[in-house]
Coordinates of C-alpha atoms in Angstrom, one line a residue:
M1 CA -174.7 62.8 -119.6
T2 CA -170.7 62.7 -120.5
Q3 CA -168.9 66.0 -120.3
Y4 CA -166.1 66.3 -123.1
P5 CA -164.2 69.0 -124.4
E6 CA -164.9 71.5 -127.0
K7 CA -164.2 70.0 -130.1
S8 CA -161.1 70.5 -132.0
C9 CA -162.1 69.7 -135.5
S10 CA -164.9 70.2 -137.4
I11 CA -166.9 66.6 -138.0
D12 CA -166.8 67.2 -141.1
R13 CA -163.0 66.4 -141.4
L14 CA -162.9 63.1 -139.4
V15 CA -163.0 60.8 -142.3
R16 CA -161.5 62.0 -145.4
H17 CA -159.1 59.8 -146.8
P18 CA -160.3 58.2 -150.1
K19 CA -159.4 54.8 -148.8
L20 CA -161.3 55.1 -145.4
V21 CA -164.2 56.9 -147.2
A22 CA -164.7 54.2 -149.7
A23 CA -164.4 51.6 -146.0
T24 CA -166.8 53.6 -144.3
L25 CA -169.3 52.8 -147.3
A26 CA -168.8 50.0 -147.7
G27 CA -169.5 49.3 -144.3
E28 CA -165.8 47.5 -143.4
K29 CA -164.9 50.9 -141.2
S30 CA -166.8 51.8 -138.1
Q31 CA -164.5 54.2 -135.8
Q32 CA -162.0 56.8 -136.1
R33 CA -159.0 58.0 -134.2
R34 CA -158.2 61.1 -133.6
D35 CA -155.7 63.2 -131.5
G36 CA -158.3 65.3 -131.3
L37 CA -162.0 65.4 -130.3
Y38 CA -163.7 65.8 -133.8
A39 CA -167.6 65.2 -133.1
Y40 CA -170.1 63.9 -130.4
P41 CA -172.5 61.4 -129.7
G42 CA -175.4 62.2 -132.1
E43 CA -173.9 64.3 -134.5
T44 CA -173.9 63.3 -138.4
F45 CA -171.7 63.9 -141.9
V46 CA -171.8 63.0 -144.7
L47 CA -170.5 61.1 -147.3
E48 CA -171.5 61.0 -150.6
D49 CA -174.9 61.8 -150.2
V50 CA -175.4 58.8 -147.4
V51 CA -175.4 60.2 -143.8
F52 CA -173.5 58.3 -140.4
E53 CA -174.0 59.5 -137.4
V54 CA -172.3 59.1 -134.5
T55 CA -173.1 56.8 -132.1
S56 CA -170.2 57.3 -129.4
V57 CA -166.8 58.8 -128.2
E58 CA -164.4 57.6 -126.0
R59 CA -160.1 58.2 -125.2
Q60 CA -158.6 55.4 -125.5
R61 CA -154.7 55.0 -125.4
I62 CA -153.4 53.9 -128.0
G63 CA -151.6 50.4 -126.2
D64 CA -155.0 48.9 -125.6
M65 CA -156.1 49.0 -129.7
S66 CA -156.7 45.3 -130.9
D67 CA -157.4 43.3 -134.3
A68 CA -160.7 44.0 -133.5
D69 CA -160.8 48.0 -133.2
A70 CA -157.9 47.5 -136.7
R71 CA -160.8 46.0 -138.3
A72 CA -163.2 48.8 -137.4
E73 CA -160.8 51.3 -139.0
G74 CA -161.0 49.6 -142.1
Y75 CA -157.6 47.7 -142.1
P76 CA -156.9 43.5 -141.7
N77 CA -154.9 43.9 -138.0
L78 CA -153.0 46.4 -136.1
A79 CA -149.6 45.9 -137.1
I80 CA -150.9 47.0 -140.6
Y81 CA -153.0 49.6 -138.7
K82 CA -150.1 51.1 -136.6
D83 CA -147.2 51.0 -139.3
L84 CA -149.4 53.1 -141.9
I85 CA -150.4 54.9 -139.2
L86 CA -146.4 55.5 -138.9
K87 CA -145.8 56.4 -143.1
M88 CA -148.5 58.8 -142.9
H89 CA -146.8 61.1 -139.8
S90 CA -143.2 61.8 -140.1
G91 CA -140.8 61.6 -137.5
M92 CA -144.3 60.3 -135.0
E93 CA -143.3 57.5 -132.6
W94 CA -145.7 54.8 -131.3
N95 CA -146.8 56.2 -128.1
E96 CA -148.8 52.5 -126.2
D97 CA -150.1 55.1 -123.2
G98 CA -150.5 57.9 -126.0
L99 CA -154.5 58.4 -125.7
V100 CA -156.9 60.0 -128.5
W101 CA -160.1 59.6 -129.0
V102 CA -162.2 56.9 -130.8
H103 CA -165.3 58.3 -132.6
S104 CA -167.6 55.3 -133.5
F105 CA -170.1 55.4 -136.5
R106 CA -172.7 54.1 -137.9
R107 CA -174.9 54.6 -141.5
Q108 CA -178.3 56.5 -139.8
Q109 CA -181.3 53.5 -141.6
L110 CA -184.2 55.5 -143.2
E111 CA -186.7 56.0 -141.7

């Protein structure tokens, strides 16, 4: 079993921005990168009465992010993702060696 550090924030704060909530509900978003750890695999969160399950959590260099990763984040490509992230976080620099937690998730299937 993979050992994870203590969470730095609550899972209910993993996906919060209205546009990202909408993208998740539409099936266009299946990952969320965060500076801290917000969830462990197997945990669930709810967006507008729809349950999502965290399927994996891994550490990644931000410089290893690809266009496919940006699409999984709900953005058309990496350039747009990078531009928006830097605009959202005033004074932040894009550090290729910076580490983030990649939270992957999927809509929980009804049994």
